[in-house]
Amino acid sequence: MHEPVGFRSIHRARFQAEPAIFVAPGRVNLIGEHTDYAEGFVMPAAIDFATLAGISPRSDGKIVIYSENFKEQRWFDAASLPAQAGKRWSDYPLGVLSILAAEGHSIPSLSLSLWGDVPLGSGLSSSAALEVATALAVLSLIGSTYAGPALARLCQRAENEFVGANCGIMDQFISANGKANHALLLDCRDLSFKLAPIPPNVALVIANTMVKHSIAGGDYKTRRAESEAACAVIACHRPGAKFLRDATLDDLDKWGHEMAPNSLLRARHVISENLRTLAAAVALAKGDMVELGRLMAEAHRSYSQDFEGSCVEADAMVSLAQDLPGLIGARLTGGGFGGCTINLVEQSEAKAFSEALASRYAARFGIQPQIHICHASDGAHRLA
Ligand code: GAF
């Protein structure tokens, strides 16, 4: 994280008050895409790009939220917060306040400063970082605490019910519960997880295609609906199959002909991705990097061809990486249709890998990609 000089003094100067400061990270997903809302498995890591939230009490009945990124301040009455999103950055903190109120908390007058360096619209969960940082800050002001999984659910509700994006639990969960030097194998059914250590000689190289990604857009919704429609067909035969987590490839062989062609493809991705994610956790635990790389390659193929969640630039970013020294595995990460690829790379080759990938991509598309060598980081916590 590259904190702006004096985040504390920005809050102090603006609000004449000493802030308590909280940090919540963005994330990268190693494998397990579009499986979270199917109650399946994901394997994300928190990264060292994050949002900071500074908070202090007020006594004038107002809620004042300032974004250092947008250089914009917004005022609200604590007693009558907006009931609907307004398609602006402030929807995320307001969503958290609105769900906290719905969960029975009375929201006091407060000043909140926000700043973050998670690149926006790049599929690295800037929204989850903003929600989780806000939630921790406000909970501390009201003297309440939520355990990590409950904090993640609160923030997912803010995004689903207030912002209006129908995301799963992965992003908020890893932002709230990440652990330095580890990914998490998360079971999105019961939110149990296992720590998956990332070997110290493996770097997380995140390559931004610079194609904007958004889960508020129609594609995320459409893919989700198509995969859920496939599950509904299976459930007609096997009522126990409430989510694609409960379905098998055998179910698709038996009843795939009753599904719309796109639904069949989406379901094949989700069901096989759950299997790959479990296998990837085993490979990582055994230090079998060849198998991990193979699973990531297969996951990208499935995401791109069956789920049709990739784009020309992301497919190229993955294929341009294939013969570079040090590559273990590469795939598109996050909600899709743009954003970033995750490349697991031998640490000693990470710098040369990043430079070579950037120059190949720039030569292909005439766009300079941002490439970051990241570290798996701790989840949200109080900074000062
Ligand atoms: C986005 C969503 F927010 C997550 O819940 C998840 O569905 C992901 O896309 C795809 O794996 O990040």
mmCIF file of C-alpha atoms and ligand atoms in Angstrom:
data_model
loop_
_atom_site.group_PDB
_atom_site.id
_atom_site.type_symbol
_atom_site.label_atom_id
_atom_site.label_comp_id
_atom_site.label_asym_id
_atom_site.label_seq_id
_atom_site.Cartn_x
_atom_site.Cartn_y
_atom_site.Cartn_z
ATOM 1 C CA MET A 1 0.000 0.000 0.000
ATOM 2 C CA HIS A 2 1.322 3.454 -0.865
ATOM 3 C CA GLU A 3 -0.434 5.627 1.701
ATOM 4 C CA PRO A 4 -0.678 9.322 0.731
ATOM 5 C CA VAL A 5 1.595 11.376 2.913
ATOM 6 C CA GLY A 6 -0.413 12.207 5.990
ATOM 7 C CA PHE A 7 -3.784 10.466 5.607
ATOM 8 C CA ARG A 8 -4.157 11.294 9.300
ATOM 9 C CA SER A 9 -3.411 14.969 8.726
ATOM 10 C CA ILE A 10 -5.870 15.116 5.811
ATOM 11 C CA HIS A 11 -8.628 13.975 8.224
ATOM 12 C CA ARG A 12 -7.410 16.272 11.004
ATOM 13 C CA ALA A 13 -7.228 19.351 8.790
ATOM 14 C CA ARG A 14 -10.662 18.745 7.282
ATOM 15 C CA PHE A 15 -12.558 17.717 10.416
ATOM 16 C CA GLN A 16 -10.496 19.201 13.293
ATOM 17 C CA ALA A 17 -10.534 15.807 14.959
ATOM 18 C CA GLU A 18 -8.160 12.917 15.581
ATOM 19 C CA PRO A 19 -9.177 9.858 13.486
ATOM 20 C CA ALA A 20 -8.973 6.175 14.309
ATOM 21 C CA ILE A 21 -7.630 4.582 11.111
ATOM 22 C CA PHE A 22 -8.568 1.200 9.617
ATOM 23 C CA VAL A 23 -7.247 -0.636 6.579
ATOM 24 C CA ALA A 24 -8.946 -3.237 4.347
ATOM 25 C CA PRO A 25 -7.180 -4.909 1.408
ATOM 26 C CA GLY A 26 -8.194 -5.721 -2.163
ATOM 27 C CA ARG A 27 -7.789 -9.300 -3.354
ATOM 28 C CA VAL A 28 -6.607 -11.557 -6.105
ATOM 29 C CA ASN A 29 -8.239 -14.923 -6.710
ATOM 30 C CA LEU A 30 -5.809 -17.750 -7.534
ATOM 31 C CA ILE A 31 -8.566 -20.091 -8.753
ATOM 32 C CA GLY A 32 -12.314 -20.673 -8.260
ATOM 33 C CA GLU A 33 -14.191 -18.154 -10.408
ATOM 34 C CA HIS A 34 -17.974 -17.656 -10.322
ATOM 35 C CA THR A 35 -18.258 -20.491 -7.844
ATOM 36 C CA ASP A 36 -18.935 -18.390 -4.727
ATOM 37 C CA TYR A 37 -22.623 -17.668 -5.401
ATOM 38 C CA ALA A 38 -23.028 -21.376 -6.274
ATOM 39 C CA GLU A 39 -21.924 -22.162 -2.693
ATOM 40 C CA GLY A 40 -18.670 -23.620 -4.052
ATOM 41 C CA PHE A 41 -14.944 -23.172 -3.440
ATOM 42 C CA VAL A 42 -12.611 -20.230 -4.056
ATOM 43 C CA MET A 43 -8.935 -19.611 -3.306
ATOM 44 C CA PRO A 44 -8.261 -15.873 -2.966
ATOM 45 C CA ALA A 45 -5.451 -13.960 -1.249
ATOM 46 C CA ALA A 46 -5.616 -10.418 0.153
ATOM 47 C CA ILE A 47 -3.074 -8.124 -1.533
ATOM 48 C CA ASP A 48 -1.021 -5.099 -0.592
ATOM 49 C CA PHE A 49 -3.376 -2.631 -2.288
ATOM 50 C CA ALA A 50 -5.964 -1.386 0.180
ATOM 51 C CA THR A 51 -8.473 1.213 1.376
ATOM 52 C CA LEU A 52 -7.909 3.324 4.473
ATOM 53 C CA ALA A 53 -10.837 4.664 6.509
ATOM 54 C CA GLY A 54 -10.306 7.388 9.125
ATOM 55 C CA ILE A 55 -13.191 8.050 11.510
ATOM 56 C CA SER A 56 -14.048 10.492 14.286
ATOM 57 C CA PRO A 57 -17.290 11.414 16.092
ATOM 58 C CA ARG A 58 -19.277 14.618 15.425
ATOM 59 C CA SER A 59 -22.012 16.298 17.420
ATOM 60 C CA ASP A 60 -24.107 18.060 14.765
ATOM 61 C CA GLY A 61 -26.327 15.175 13.611
ATOM 62 C CA LYS A 62 -24.452 14.926 10.288
ATOM 63 C CA ILE A 63 -22.606 12.160 8.543
ATOM 64 C CA VAL A 64 -19.808 13.621 6.470
ATOM 65 C CA ILE A 65 -17.851 11.378 4.114
ATOM 66 C CA TYR A 66 -14.775 12.591 2.258
ATOM 67 C CA SER A 67 -12.975 10.699 -0.515
ATOM 68 C CA GLU A 68 -9.366 11.693 -1.022
ATOM 69 C CA ASN A 69 -9.351 9.785 -4.342
ATOM 70 C CA PHE A 70 -12.337 11.701 -5.716
ATOM 71 C CA LYS A 71 -11.499 14.907 -3.766
ATOM 72 C CA GLU A 72 -15.180 15.091 -2.921
ATOM 73 C CA GLN A 73 -17.109 15.494 0.344
ATOM 74 C CA ARG A 74 -20.735 14.461 0.859
ATOM 75 C CA TRP A 75 -23.069 15.383 3.756
ATOM 76 C CA PHE A 76 -26.064 13.444 5.050
ATOM 77 C CA ASP A 77 -28.434 13.649 8.023
ATOM 78 C CA ALA A 78 -27.644 10.804 10.394
ATOM 79 C CA ALA A 79 -31.388 10.581 11.118
ATOM 80 C CA SER A 80 -32.433 10.242 7.459
ATOM 81 C CA LEU A 81 -29.801 8.494 5.400
ATOM 82 C CA PRO A 82 -30.556 7.973 1.680
ATOM 83 C CA ALA A 83 -32.621 4.842 1.138
ATOM 84 C CA GLN A 84 -31.284 4.298 -2.374
ATOM 85 C CA ALA A 85 -27.972 4.208 -4.168
ATOM 86 C CA GLY A 86 -27.040 7.171 -6.353
ATOM 87 C CA LYS A 87 -24.448 5.519 -8.656
ATOM 88 C CA ARG A 88 -21.477 7.247 -6.995
ATOM 89 C CA TRP A 89 -18.513 6.248 -4.859
ATOM 90 C CA SER A 90 -20.450 7.135 -1.694
ATOM 91 C CA ASP A 91 -22.929 4.287 -2.328
ATOM 92 C CA TYR A 92 -20.444 1.817 -0.797
ATOM 93 C CA PRO A 93 -20.006 3.516 2.592
ATOM 94 C CA LEU A 94 -23.698 4.474 2.628
ATOM 95 C CA GLY A 95 -24.621 0.867 1.878
ATOM 96 C CA VAL A 96 -22.656 -0.272 4.919
ATOM 97 C CA LEU A 97 -24.367 2.347 7.124
ATOM 98 C CA SER A 98 -27.754 1.336 5.781
ATOM 99 C CA ILE A 99 -27.207 -2.385 6.510
ATOM 100 C CA LEU A 100 -25.795 -1.611 9.957
ATOM 101 C CA ALA A 101 -28.977 0.358 10.644
ATOM 102 C CA ALA A 102 -31.053 -2.554 9.291
ATOM 103 C CA GLU A 103 -29.187 -4.862 11.693
ATOM 104 C CA GLY A 104 -30.376 -2.718 14.594
ATOM 105 C CA HIS A 105 -27.463 -0.332 15.168
ATOM 106 C CA SER A 106 -28.163 3.324 15.648
ATOM 107 C CA ILE A 107 -25.799 5.302 13.432
ATOM 108 C CA PRO A 108 -24.260 8.292 15.182
ATOM 109 C CA SER A 109 -23.031 11.527 13.687
ATOM 110 C CA LEU A 110 -19.555 10.956 12.256
ATOM 111 C CA SER A 111 -16.779 12.138 9.944
ATOM 112 C CA LEU A 112 -15.273 9.521 7.651
ATOM 113 C CA SER A 113 -12.242 9.987 5.373
ATOM 114 C CA LEU A 114 -11.473 7.420 2.699
ATOM 115 C CA TRP A 115 -8.490 6.775 0.502
ATOM 116 C CA GLY A 116 -7.379 3.708 -1.407
ATOM 117 C CA ASP A 117 -4.859 2.464 -3.963
ATOM 118 C CA VAL A 118 -6.737 -0.624 -5.209
ATOM 119 C CA PRO A 119 -6.977 0.193 -8.934
ATOM 120 C CA LEU A 120 -10.670 0.919 -9.698
ATOM 121 C CA GLY A 121 -12.514 -1.283 -12.186
ATOM 122 C CA SER A 122 -9.601 -3.716 -12.438
ATOM 123 C CA GLY A 123 -11.232 -6.760 -10.821
ATOM 124 C CA LEU A 124 -9.170 -6.491 -7.625
ATOM 125 C CA SER A 125 -12.149 -5.716 -5.353
ATOM 126 C CA SER A 126 -11.798 -2.024 -4.663
ATOM 127 C CA SER A 127 -15.488 -2.024 -3.650
ATOM 128 C CA ALA A 128 -15.104 -4.786 -1.077
ATOM 129 C CA ALA A 129 -12.063 -3.002 0.387
ATOM 130 C CA LEU A 130 -14.086 0.211 0.683
ATOM 131 C CA GLU A 131 -17.011 -1.560 2.334
ATOM 132 C CA VAL A 132 -14.917 -3.543 4.796
ATOM 133 C CA ALA A 133 -12.769 -0.530 5.810
ATOM 134 C CA THR A 134 -15.931 1.539 6.359
ATOM 135 C CA ALA A 135 -17.619 -1.224 8.348
ATOM 136 C CA LEU A 136 -14.655 -1.707 10.681
ATOM 137 C CA ALA A 137 -14.369 2.037 11.254
ATOM 138 C CA VAL A 138 -18.065 2.535 12.013
ATOM 139 C CA LEU A 139 -18.281 -0.577 14.215
ATOM 140 C CA SER A 140 -15.371 0.681 16.290
ATOM 141 C CA LEU A 141 -17.034 4.087 16.699
ATOM 142 C CA ILE A 142 -20.264 2.498 17.901
ATOM 143 C CA GLY A 143 -18.348 0.131 20.169
ATOM 144 C CA SER A 144 -19.425 -3.062 18.426
ATOM 145 C CA THR A 145 -17.435 -5.905 16.878
ATOM 146 C CA TYR A 146 -18.334 -8.472 14.232
ATOM 147 C CA ALA A 147 -16.296 -11.655 13.745
ATOM 148 C CA GLY A 148 -14.585 -11.819 10.314
ATOM 149 C CA PRO A 149 -17.229 -13.970 8.547
ATOM 150 C CA ALA A 150 -20.097 -11.823 9.891
ATOM 151 C CA LEU A 151 -18.240 -8.663 8.827
ATOM 152 C CA ALA A 152 -17.962 -10.125 5.313
ATOM 153 C CA ARG A 153 -21.716 -10.953 5.230
ATOM 154 C CA LEU A 154 -22.597 -7.426 6.375
ATOM 155 C CA CYS A 155 -20.543 -5.938 3.531
ATOM 156 C CA GLN A 156 -21.897 -8.395 0.968
ATOM 157 C CA ARG A 157 -25.407 -7.316 2.005
ATOM 158 C CA ALA A 158 -24.390 -3.678 1.479
ATOM 159 C CA GLU A 159 -23.302 -4.507 -2.063
ATOM 160 C CA ASN A 160 -26.297 -6.773 -2.870
ATOM 161 C CA GLU A 161 -29.070 -4.816 -1.203
ATOM 162 C CA PHE A 162 -27.939 -1.171 -1.393
ATOM 163 C CA VAL A 163 -25.446 -0.841 -4.250
ATOM 164 C CA GLY A 164 -27.441 -3.370 -6.288
ATOM 165 C CA ALA A 165 -24.590 -5.631 -7.468
ATOM 166 C CA ASN A 166 -25.453 -9.300 -7.058
ATOM 167 C CA CYS A 167 -21.975 -10.490 -6.036
ATOM 168 C CA GLY A 168 -21.069 -13.541 -3.960
ATOM 169 C CA ILE A 169 -19.153 -13.567 -0.679
ATOM 170 C CA MET A 170 -15.566 -14.077 -1.873
ATOM 171 C CA ASP A 171 -14.309 -10.503 -2.091
ATOM 172 C CA GLN A 172 -15.668 -9.232 1.214
ATOM 173 C CA PHE A 173 -14.599 -12.447 2.932
ATOM 174 C CA ILE A 174 -10.962 -12.293 1.906
ATOM 175 C CA SER A 175 -10.739 -8.550 2.581
ATOM 176 C CA ALA A 176 -11.979 -9.192 6.126
ATOM 177 C CA ASN A 177 -10.124 -12.477 6.798
ATOM 178 C CA GLY A 178 -6.952 -12.597 4.654
ATOM 179 C CA LYS A 179 -3.644 -13.725 6.102
ATOM 180 C CA ALA A 180 -0.145 -12.594 5.145
ATOM 181 C CA ASN A 181 1.744 -15.075 2.918
ATOM 182 C CA HIS A 182 -1.360 -17.237 2.509
ATOM 183 C CA ALA A 183 -4.299 -17.773 0.225
ATOM 184 C CA LEU A 184 -7.524 -19.152 1.745
ATOM 185 C CA LEU A 185 -9.373 -22.198 0.472
ATOM 186 C CA LEU A 186 -12.862 -20.958 1.320
ATOM 187 C CA ASP A 187 -15.991 -23.079 1.335
ATOM 188 C CA CYS A 188 -18.656 -20.546 0.357
ATOM 189 C CA ARG A 189 -21.407 -22.787 1.736
ATOM 190 C CA ASP A 190 -20.517 -22.588 5.413
ATOM 191 C CA LEU A 191 -17.658 -20.043 5.257
ATOM 192 C CA SER A 192 -15.181 -22.487 6.745
ATOM 193 C CA PHE A 193 -11.683 -22.079 5.341
ATOM 194 C CA LYS A 194 -8.199 -23.566 5.332
ATOM 195 C CA LEU A 195 -5.039 -21.517 5.094
ATOM 196 C CA ALA A 196 -3.047 -22.283 1.960
ATOM 197 C CA PRO A 197 0.554 -21.105 2.435
ATOM 198 C CA ILE A 198 2.101 -19.438 -0.619
ATOM 199 C CA PRO A 199 5.745 -20.581 -0.817
ATOM 200 C CA PRO A 200 8.192 -17.683 -0.262
ATOM 201 C CA ASN A 201 9.810 -18.300 -3.655
ATOM 202 C CA VAL A 202 6.504 -17.722 -5.483
ATOM 203 C CA ALA A 203 5.471 -14.178 -6.501
ATOM 204 C CA LEU A 204 1.931 -13.012 -7.255
ATOM 205 C CA VAL A 205 2.299 -11.010 -10.456
ATOM 206 C CA ILE A 206 -0.913 -9.178 -11.302
ATOM 207 C CA ALA A 207 -1.174 -7.930 -14.886
ATOM 208 C CA ASN A 208 -3.842 -5.338 -15.622
ATOM 209 C CA THR A 209 -5.208 -5.539 -19.175
ATOM 210 C CA MET A 210 -6.480 -1.971 -18.646
ATOM 211 C CA VAL A 211 -9.879 -3.149 -19.925
ATOM 212 C CA LYS A 212 -12.400 -1.951 -17.347
ATOM 213 C CA HIS A 213 -14.260 -4.579 -15.387
ATOM 214 C CA SER A 214 -17.553 -4.052 -13.543
ATOM 215 C CA ILE A 215 -19.827 -6.490 -11.726
ATOM 216 C CA ALA A 216 -22.652 -3.959 -11.874
ATOM 217 C CA GLY A 217 -22.779 -4.491 -15.648
ATOM 218 C CA GLY A 218 -25.129 -6.930 -17.384
ATOM 219 C CA ASP A 219 -22.606 -9.671 -18.184
ATOM 220 C CA TYR A 220 -21.992 -10.770 -14.584
ATOM 221 C CA LYS A 221 -25.763 -10.913 -14.020
ATOM 222 C CA THR A 222 -26.423 -12.816 -17.230
ATOM 223 C CA ARG A 223 -23.748 -15.443 -16.550
ATOM 224 C CA ARG A 224 -25.019 -15.920 -13.029
ATOM 225 C CA ALA A 225 -28.600 -16.325 -14.244
ATOM 226 C CA GLU A 226 -27.536 -18.805 -16.947
ATOM 227 C CA SER A 227 -25.647 -20.989 -14.488
ATOM 228 C CA GLU A 228 -28.538 -20.848 -12.001
ATOM 229 C CA ALA A 229 -30.955 -21.883 -14.759
ATOM 230 C CA ALA A 230 -28.824 -24.994 -15.334
ATOM 231 C CA CYS A 231 -29.053 -25.806 -11.652
ATOM 232 C CA ALA A 232 -32.844 -25.433 -11.749
ATOM 233 C CA VAL A 233 -32.981 -28.139 -14.455
ATOM 234 C CA ILE A 234 -30.871 -30.497 -12.340
ATOM 235 C CA ALA A 235 -33.023 -29.742 -9.295
ATOM 236 C CA CYS A 236 -36.135 -30.946 -11.183
ATOM 237 C CA HIS A 237 -34.533 -34.429 -11.173
ATOM 238 C CA ARG A 238 -32.564 -34.206 -7.954
ATOM 239 C CA PRO A 239 -34.320 -31.769 -5.590
ATOM 240 C CA GLY A 240 -31.263 -31.873 -3.285
ATOM 241 C CA ALA A 241 -29.213 -29.946 -5.859
ATOM 242 C CA LYS A 242 -30.039 -26.443 -4.671
ATOM 243 C CA PHE A 243 -26.796 -24.892 -5.957
ATOM 244 C CA LEU A 244 -24.273 -25.972 -8.612
ATOM 245 C CA ARG A 245 -22.021 -26.919 -5.697
ATOM 246 C CA ASP A 246 -24.319 -29.935 -5.325
ATOM 247 C CA ALA A 247 -24.177 -30.882 -9.020
ATOM 248 C CA THR A 248 -21.787 -33.196 -10.872
ATOM 249 C CA LEU A 249 -20.502 -33.515 -14.432
ATOM 250 C CA ASP A 250 -22.549 -36.705 -14.552
ATOM 251 C CA ASP A 251 -25.710 -34.629 -13.977
ATOM 252 C CA LEU A 252 -24.788 -32.614 -17.062
ATOM 253 C CA ASP A 253 -24.371 -35.774 -19.118
ATOM 254 C CA LYS A 254 -27.830 -36.930 -18.019
ATOM 255 C CA TRP A 255 -29.832 -33.700 -18.210
ATOM 256 C CA GLY A 256 -27.694 -31.222 -20.139
ATOM 257 C CA HIS A 257 -29.924 -31.737 -23.198
ATOM 258 C CA GLU A 258 -32.799 -30.126 -21.258
ATOM 259 C CA MET A 259 -30.764 -26.943 -20.706
ATOM 260 C CA ALA A 260 -30.286 -23.942 -22.963
ATOM 261 C CA PRO A 261 -26.876 -24.353 -24.667
ATOM 262 C CA ASN A 262 -25.338 -21.391 -22.794
ATOM 263 C CA SER A 263 -26.593 -22.666 -19.438
ATOM 264 C CA LEU A 264 -24.968 -26.025 -20.069
ATOM 265 C CA LEU A 265 -21.633 -24.352 -20.828
ATOM 266 C CA ARG A 266 -21.791 -22.064 -17.754
ATOM 267 C CA ALA A 267 -22.647 -25.015 -15.517
ATOM 268 C CA ARG A 268 -19.795 -27.066 -16.941
ATOM 269 C CA HIS A 269 -17.429 -24.257 -16.001
ATOM 270 C CA VAL A 270 -18.767 -23.896 -12.452
ATOM 271 C CA ILE A 271 -18.861 -27.626 -11.667
ATOM 272 C CA SER A 272 -15.400 -28.306 -13.105
ATOM 273 C CA GLU A 273 -13.996 -25.146 -11.460
ATOM 274 C CA ASN A 274 -15.021 -26.436 -8.030
ATOM 275 C CA LEU A 275 -13.100 -29.668 -8.714
ATOM 276 C CA ARG A 276 -10.064 -27.715 -9.958
ATOM 277 C CA THR A 277 -10.066 -25.430 -6.934
ATOM 278 C CA LEU A 278 -10.000 -28.350 -4.508
ATOM 279 C CA ALA A 279 -7.257 -30.013 -6.573
ATOM 280 C CA ALA A 280 -5.261 -26.745 -6.661
ATOM 281 C CA ALA A 281 -5.299 -26.549 -2.864
ATOM 282 C CA VAL A 282 -3.896 -30.090 -2.697
ATOM 283 C CA ALA A 283 -1.212 -29.258 -5.295
ATOM 284 C CA LEU A 284 -0.204 -26.087 -3.442
ATOM 285 C CA ALA A 285 -0.007 -27.935 -0.123
ATOM 286 C CA LYS A 286 2.225 -30.595 -1.730
ATOM 287 C CA GLY A 287 4.378 -27.968 -3.441
ATOM 288 C CA ASP A 288 3.407 -29.469 -6.808
ATOM 289 C CA MET A 289 3.735 -26.304 -8.879
ATOM 290 C CA VAL A 290 3.516 -28.115 -12.206
ATOM 291 C CA GLU A 291 0.072 -29.454 -11.315
ATOM 292 C CA LEU A 292 -0.997 -26.057 -9.943
ATOM 293 C CA GLY A 293 0.047 -24.396 -13.213
ATOM 294 C CA ARG A 294 -1.819 -27.017 -15.238
ATOM 295 C CA LEU A 295 -4.995 -26.433 -13.192
ATOM 296 C CA MET A 296 -4.712 -22.657 -13.655
ATOM 297 C CA ALA A 297 -4.335 -23.090 -17.417
ATOM 298 C CA GLU A 298 -7.372 -25.374 -17.510
ATOM 299 C CA ALA A 299 -9.310 -22.901 -15.335
ATOM 300 C CA HIS A 300 -8.560 -20.096 -17.772
ATOM 301 C CA ARG A 301 -9.635 -22.197 -20.738
ATOM 302 C CA SER A 302 -12.891 -23.046 -18.989
ATOM 303 C CA TYR A 303 -13.491 -19.418 -17.898
ATOM 304 C CA SER A 304 -12.842 -18.153 -21.406
ATOM 305 C CA GLN A 305 -14.512 -20.827 -23.549
ATOM 306 C CA ASP A 306 -17.280 -22.327 -21.375
ATOM 307 C CA PHE A 307 -18.163 -19.401 -19.150
ATOM 308 C CA GLU A 308 -17.299 -16.860 -21.887
ATOM 309 C CA GLY A 309 -16.143 -14.518 -19.140
ATOM 310 C CA SER A 310 -12.846 -13.394 -20.677
ATOM 311 C CA CYS A 311 -11.991 -10.913 -23.437
ATOM 312 C CA VAL A 312 -9.440 -10.751 -26.265
ATOM 313 C CA GLU A 313 -6.968 -8.765 -24.157
ATOM 314 C CA ALA A 314 -7.111 -11.090 -21.123
ATOM 315 C CA ASP A 315 -6.741 -14.183 -23.332
ATOM 316 C CA ALA A 316 -3.705 -12.552 -24.929
ATOM 317 C CA MET A 317 -2.215 -11.553 -21.546
ATOM 318 C CA VAL A 318 -2.440 -15.211 -20.485
ATOM 319 C CA SER A 319 -0.999 -16.609 -23.700
ATOM 320 C CA LEU A 320 1.796 -14.009 -23.904
ATOM 321 C CA ALA A 321 2.984 -15.187 -20.467
ATOM 322 C CA GLN A 322 3.205 -18.872 -21.340
ATOM 323 C CA ASP A 323 6.813 -19.184 -22.474
ATOM 324 C CA LEU A 324 8.318 -16.546 -20.163
ATOM 325 C CA PRO A 325 10.924 -17.900 -17.728
ATOM 326 C CA GLY A 326 9.623 -18.486 -14.211
ATOM 327 C CA LEU A 327 5.890 -18.853 -15.012
ATOM 328 C CA ILE A 328 4.072 -21.427 -12.871
ATOM 329 C CA GLY A 329 0.524 -20.624 -13.975
ATOM 330 C CA ALA A 330 -1.574 -17.777 -15.405
ATOM 331 C CA ARG A 331 -5.278 -17.068 -15.667
ATOM 332 C CA LEU A 332 -7.840 -14.250 -15.679
ATOM 333 C CA THR A 333 -8.790 -13.405 -12.086
ATOM 334 C CA GLY A 334 -11.985 -11.885 -10.659
ATOM 335 C CA GLY A 335 -15.413 -11.164 -12.103
ATOM 336 C CA GLY A 336 -14.262 -11.176 -15.741
ATOM 337 C CA PHE A 337 -14.797 -9.298 -19.014
ATOM 338 C CA GLY A 338 -11.579 -7.333 -18.428
ATOM 339 C CA GLY A 339 -9.468 -6.568 -15.375
ATOM 340 C CA CYS A 340 -6.339 -8.489 -14.433
ATOM 341 C CA THR A 341 -4.595 -11.804 -14.874
ATOM 342 C CA ILE A 342 -2.871 -13.536 -11.964
ATOM 343 C CA ASN A 343 0.510 -15.030 -12.757
ATOM 344 C CA LEU A 344 2.252 -17.250 -10.241
ATOM 345 C CA VAL A 345 5.936 -16.718 -10.974
ATOM 346 C CA GLU A 346 9.192 -17.851 -9.409
ATOM 347 C CA GLN A 347 10.273 -14.946 -7.222
ATOM 348 C CA SER A 348 13.756 -14.723 -8.782
ATOM 349 C CA GLU A 349 12.204 -14.198 -12.244
ATOM 350 C CA ALA A 350 9.325 -11.925 -11.213
ATOM 351 C CA LYS A 351 10.875 -8.610 -12.266
ATOM 352 C CA ALA A 352 12.142 -9.808 -15.650
ATOM 353 C CA PHE A 353 8.814 -11.628 -16.186
ATOM 354 C CA SER A 354 6.830 -8.433 -15.513
ATOM 355 C CA GLU A 355 8.943 -6.330 -17.858
ATOM 356 C CA ALA A 356 8.805 -8.863 -20.664
ATOM 357 C CA LEU A 357 5.035 -9.360 -20.309
ATOM 358 C CA ALA A 358 4.430 -5.587 -20.300
ATOM 359 C CA SER A 359 6.461 -5.079 -23.433
ATOM 360 C CA ARG A 360 4.821 -7.990 -25.278
ATOM 361 C CA TYR A 361 1.347 -6.711 -24.366
ATOM 362 C CA ALA A 362 2.209 -3.119 -25.339
ATOM 363 C CA ALA A 363 3.555 -4.351 -28.692
ATOM 364 C CA ARG A 364 0.320 -6.330 -29.297
ATOM 365 C CA PHE A 365 -2.278 -3.745 -28.251
ATOM 366 C CA GLY A 366 -0.488 -0.383 -28.128
ATOM 367 C CA ILE A 367 -1.548 -0.124 -24.454
ATOM 368 C CA GLN A 368 0.926 -0.024 -21.551
ATOM 369 C CA PRO A 369 -0.419 -2.503 -18.955
ATOM 370 C CA GLN A 370 0.151 -1.973 -15.231
ATOM 371 C CA ILE A 371 1.953 -4.980 -13.787
ATOM 372 C CA HIS A 372 2.267 -5.356 -10.013
ATOM 373 C CA ILE A 373 4.365 -7.803 -8.029
ATOM 374 C CA CYS A 374 2.105 -8.270 -4.989
ATOM 375 C CA HIS A 375 2.323 -10.005 -1.643
ATOM 376 C CA ALA A 376 -0.403 -11.932 0.130
ATOM 377 C CA SER A 377 -1.417 -9.665 3.015
ATOM 378 C CA ASP A 378 -3.391 -9.632 6.234
ATOM 379 C CA GLY A 379 -7.116 -8.899 6.187
ATOM 380 C CA ALA A 380 -8.736 -5.758 7.573
ATOM 381 C CA HIS A 381 -7.528 -4.337 10.878
ATOM 382 C CA ARG A 382 -7.029 -1.167 12.848
ATOM 383 C CA LEU A 383 -3.867 0.703 11.848
ATOM 384 C CA ALA A 384 -3.646 3.417 14.438
HETATM 385 C C1 GAF B 1 -16.708 -10.714 -8.472
HETATM 386 C C2 GAF B 1 -17.732 -10.961 -7.377
HETATM 387 F F1 GAF B 1 -17.807 -9.884 -6.532
HETATM 388 C C3 GAF B 1 -17.393 -12.216 -6.561
HETATM 389 O O1 GAF B 1 -18.410 -12.467 -5.639
HETATM 390 C C4 GAF B 1 -17.180 -13.418 -7.498
HETATM 391 O O2 GAF B 1 -18.405 -13.902 -7.967
HETATM 392 C C5 GAF B 1 -16.238 -13.061 -8.631
HETATM 393 O O3 GAF B 1 -16.627 -11.875 -9.308
HETATM 394 C C6 GAF B 1 -16.128 -14.162 -9.651
HETATM 395 O O4 GAF B 1 -15.490 -15.262 -9.095
HETATM 396 O O5 GAF B 1 -15.467 -10.413 -7.924
#
